[in-house]
Amino acid sequence: MSYADIYASAKADPETFWMEAAGAIDWTIPPSKALSDENAPLYEWFADGELNACYNAVDRHVEAGHGDRLAIIHDSPMTGTVQKITFADLQSRVANLAGALLEKGVEAGDRVIIYMPMVPEALVAMLAASRIGAVHSVVFGGFAASELAVRIDDCTPKCIIAASCGLEPGRVVAYKPLLDAAIEMSSHKPGFTVVFQRPEAEAEMQPGRDFDWNAVQEAAEPAPCVPVKGNHPHYILYTSGTTGQPKGVVRHTGGHLVALNWTMRNIYDMNPGEVYWAASDVGWVVGHSYICYGPLTFGCTTLVFEGKPVGTPDAGTFWRVIEDHKVKCLFTAPTAFRAIKREDSKGALIGDYDLSSLESLFLAGERADPDTIEWAQDKLGVPVIDHWWQTETGYAIAANPLGIENLQVKIGSPSVAMPGYDVQILDEGGHPMAPGELGAIAIKLPLPPGTLPTLWNAEERFLSSYLTHFPGFYETGDAGMIDDDGYLYIMARTDDVINVAGHRLSTGAMEEVLASHPDVAECAVIGVSDALKGQMPMGFLCMNSDTEKADSDVIAECVKLVREKIGPVAAFKLATVVQRLPKTRSGKILRGTMVKIADGEDYKMPATIDDPVILDEITEALASMGYPA
Ligand code: COA
Ligand code: AMP
């Protein structure tokens, strides 16, 4: 069947389409129906079925006779090691850790925070929580202790599983002191922690609270899989919104596995037993879906890579990994390719490796610029596929579904809507716009299986953030257009979210941190274009009139403060002091206009501007920092 036929069949009869997809995973009790719409606009999928996520990702492959197949290949240029784990081995590791968690009182529905770098134990921890029906929440290692504390207070975990350290080029990031500080800061205290000790920085343990990863498993009985309802929360993943309080995106178990399993063949064109590599981090949604649950549920080998595209040791690392492990499909963010291209613009290192196993490259997480796509197409000679999705959806909203049909590529577009997604462009009043017109991108409800049913403990926020502006639709927060052929173009965010090296960050959250500095009276943070990272945050600070400190000192303190409060991942390094911020007469800061000036784009003088002269001051301040670049 063609893409068009499959899309049309899912639209005409979603119940049949998704029940058929549900048949490809294992249930202890099959669902009686796909969609529950009694509480619209809140929807659930496969609510009355029963299943276990870990069983689907691990045990069922062992039971089907594939215990010797590789489940995980861990390749770490940071430690110079490669580790291979079969499905049978993974099953016993996961069952043992799950047994230890059970013995220490973790039950189905309890939350478990996981704070780990790119080691296989991170996947073992996720799967162990899933095995006993606990709800995991993985926190990215590049966040600071206070970000971890906010998440501890929001999801109130019974247990935190951490590694003693992560490895970044040139430095060891000791996680345990960050974890200790976070627990100190949070009002909720987890009952216990489990710490995976790495030799690069062994953690100091607090007796009675902290348990060693190996020791805690010694006496425990391996735990069986606990079936949970299809609408049981599988995990919570926090993502940036418009304020410092992150949004806890909830993922239900049944729809999650059904949808991911469907995408592995239909979007990524994979077969069980083949090697799939998402070069991301388990702390992001890409890591949840395509380092852990997607490939494993479908029976693929997943590659867990602890390194960077450049500098570990060079811009040939990706090619070395593809050759060594016969990777068929690579998924990463465009920024990784921009980093490689910057170091090896001719792609000379590619010639040193045999990339014959590679059949496709998928890009997501930020806009894929045409230069990067064309460079990758030219150098790798495989389809380069931009696809668009969000933490909220958990998998692609729009893509070129290679496993169904390799559609015509239109560079600059992540192609077409995937089955189950009715994507529309709306004007401010919620009216559909004509092809080619720019507007808010919205998705007609219900969203398909696997997408967020709500936010953790924040149903009102879920409704107001996503479902209220355009009744009957999910508001994506992205703006763009659809052309006459149904191809989508993602142009910009409509909110405060920026994308730095494929990492989603909130400028609002950074402003909250800057405003807490005693010498800062007022501030604004915008995302300016960056040739490597796509965007970089830039801060504008207005000082208190009685400040005695030099501007440069306050700027340095602000940079340090954002790193301490949000984390190194915020990459907040650019800031300047200005006398005033440009505003509308009602007091709204004109961030959009500031972005246009910084990026050297034409802008219209906003009709509602309070004092146009301030824009000249901003232009001068930017020029003194070398912007437009
Ligand atoms: N733990 C602790 N610190 C971390 C971290 C982690 N897991 N991940 C990143 N950091 C730190 C980095 O060390 C860096 O610190 P620094 O300011 O001291 O140098 C800072 O956070 C910013 O990191 P990053 O944005 O990754 O920049 P970088 O300069 O280290 O690397 C790229 C740039 C492009 C090579 C890198 O971002 C990359 O490979 N990105 C693409 C893949 C990806 O992860 N995409 C995510 C979504 S698919
Ligand atoms: P995250 O939730 O971290 O996955 O970030 C989601 C956001 O990243 C989207 O809302 C977009 O703004 C942006 N994004 C993701 N993929 C793409 C893409 N292929 N093209 C353009 N923007 C993208």
Coordinates of N, CA, C and O and ligand atoms in Angstrom, one line a residue, residues 140-142 168-169 171 173 175 279-281 284 286 308-310 331-333 335-336 339 364-365 500-503 532-533 563 568-569 571 573, ligand 1:
F140 N 18.1 14.4 32.4 CA 19.3 14.5 31.6 C 20.4 15.0 32.5 O 20.3 15.9 33.4
G141 N 21.6 14.4 32.3 CA 22.8 14.6 33.2 C 23.3 16.1 33.1 O 24.0 16.5 34.0
G142 N 23.0 16.8 32.0 CA 23.5 18.2 31.9 C 22.7 19.2 32.7 O 23.0 20.4 32.6
E168 N 32.3 13.9 30.2 CA 32.2 14.9 29.1 C 33.7 15.1 28.6 O 34.6 14.9 29.4
P169 N 33.9 15.5 27.4 CA 35.2 15.7 26.9 C 36.0 16.6 27.9 O 35.5 17.7 28.2
R171 N 36.4 16.5 31.0 CA 36.0 16.6 32.4 C 35.1 15.4 32.8 O 34.3 14.9 32.0
V173 N 32.0 14.5 35.1 CA 31.0 15.2 35.8 C 30.5 14.3 37.0 O 29.8 13.3 36.7
Y175 N 28.2 13.0 39.4 CA 26.7 13.2 39.5 C 26.3 13.1 41.0 O 25.3 13.7 41.3
A279 N 21.8 8.6 18.0 CA 22.9 9.3 18.7 C 22.3 10.5 19.4 O 22.3 11.6 19.0
S280 N 21.7 10.2 20.5 CA 21.1 11.2 21.4 C 21.4 10.9 22.8 O 22.5 10.3 23.1
D281 N 20.5 11.1 23.7 CA 20.8 10.8 25.1 C 19.5 10.3 25.8 O 18.4 10.8 25.4
W284 N 16.6 12.6 26.9 CA 15.6 13.2 26.0 C 14.6 12.3 25.4 O 14.8 11.0 25.5
V286 N 14.0 11.5 22.4 CA 14.6 10.7 21.3 C 15.2 9.4 22.0 O 15.1 8.3 21.5
K308 N 30.8 12.2 21.6 CA 30.3 13.3 20.8 C 30.6 13.1 19.3 O 31.6 12.3 19.0
P309 N 30.0 13.8 18.5 CA 30.3 13.6 17.0 C 31.7 14.1 16.6 O 32.2 13.6 15.6
V310 N 32.2 15.0 17.4 CA 33.6 15.5 17.1 C 34.4 15.5 18.4 O 33.8 15.6 19.5
F331 N 20.1 8.0 13.5 CA 19.1 9.1 13.9 C 19.9 10.1 14.8 O 20.4 9.7 15.8
T332 N 20.0 11.3 14.4 CA 20.6 12.3 15.2 C 20.0 13.7 15.0 O 19.1 13.8 14.1
A333 N 20.6 14.7 15.6 CA 20.1 16.1 15.4 C 21.0 16.7 14.4 O 22.2 16.4 14.3
T335 N 22.5 19.4 14.3 CA 23.7 20.0 14.9 C 24.9 19.1 15.0 O 26.0 19.5 14.8
A336 N 24.7 17.8 15.1 CA 25.8 16.8 15.1 C 26.5 16.8 13.8 O 27.7 16.8 13.7
A339 N 28.5 20.0 13.3 CA 29.7 19.9 14.0 C 30.8 19.1 13.2 O 31.9 19.4 13.0
A364 N 16.2 15.0 13.4 CA 15.1 15.7 14.1 C 15.6 16.5 15.3 O 16.8 16.4 15.6
G365 N 14.7 17.2 16.0 CA 15.1 17.9 17.2 C 15.2 19.4 17.0 O 15.1 20.2 17.9
V500 N 18.7 24.6 21.4 CA 20.2 24.8 21.4 C 20.8 23.4 21.2 O 20.7 22.6 22.1
A501 N 21.5 23.2 20.1 CA 22.2 21.9 19.8 C 21.2 20.8 20.0 O 21.5 19.7 20.5
G502 N 19.9 21.0 19.5 CA 18.9 20.0 19.5 C 18.3 19.8 20.9 O 17.5 18.9 21.2
H503 N 18.7 20.6 21.9 CA 18.2 20.6 23.2 C 17.1 21.6 23.4 O 17.4 22.8 23.1
L532 N 26.5 26.6 14.5 CA 26.7 25.2 14.9 C 25.5 24.7 15.7 O 24.9 23.6 15.4
K533 N 25.0 25.4 16.7 CA 24.0 24.9 17.6 C 22.6 25.2 17.2 O 21.6 24.9 17.8
R563 N 24.3 28.5 34.8 CA 24.9 27.2 34.8 C 24.6 26.5 36.1 O 24.4 25.3 36.1
P568 N 24.8 23.2 32.6 CA 25.7 23.5 31.5 C 25.0 23.4 30.2 O 25.3 24.1 29.2
V569 N 23.9 22.5 30.1 CA 23.2 22.3 28.9 C 22.6 23.6 28.3 O 22.4 23.7 27.1
A571 N 23.9 26.3 28.0 CA 24.9 27.0 27.1 C 24.7 28.5 27.1 O 24.8 29.1 26.1
K573 N 26.0 31.8 27.5 CA 27.3 32.4 27.6 C 27.3 33.9 27.1 O 28.2 34.6 27.3
Ligands
COA1 N1 26.2 15.8 31.5 C1 26.8 16.9 31.9 N2 27.1 17.9 31.1 C2 26.7 17.9 29.8 C3 26.0 16.7 29.3 C4 25.7 15.7 30.2 N3 25.0 14.6 29.8 N4 25.7 17.0 28.0 C5 26.2 18.2 27.7 N5 26.8 18.7 28.8 C6 27.5 20.0 28.9 C7 28.6 20.0 27.9 O1 29.8 19.4 28.4 C8 28.8 21.5 27.7 O2 29.5 22.0 28.8 P1 30.6 23.2 28.6 O3 29.8 24.5 28.6 O4 31.4 23.1 29.9 O5 31.4 23.0 27.4 C9 27.4 22.0 27.8 O6 26.6 21.0 28.5 C10 26.7 22.2 26.4 O7 26.6 21.0 25.8 P2 26.3 20.8 24.2 O8 25.1 21.7 23.9 O9 26.1 19.3 23.9 O10 27.5 21.4 23.5 P3 28.9 20.8 23.1 O11 29.7 22.0 22.7 O12 29.5 19.9 24.2 O13 28.6 19.8 21.9 C11 27.5 19.1 19.9 C12 28.0 20.3 20.7 C13 26.8 19.7 18.7 C14 28.7 18.3 19.5 C15 26.5 18.3 20.7 O14 25.5 19.1 21.3 C16 25.8 17.2 20.0 O15 26.4 16.2 19.7 N6 24.5 17.3 19.7 C17 23.7 16.5 18.9 C18 23.1 15.3 19.4 C19 22.1 15.4 20.5 O16 22.4 15.2 21.6 N7 20.8 15.8 20.2 C20 19.8 15.8 21.2 C21 18.4 15.6 20.7 S1 18.2 14.4 19.4

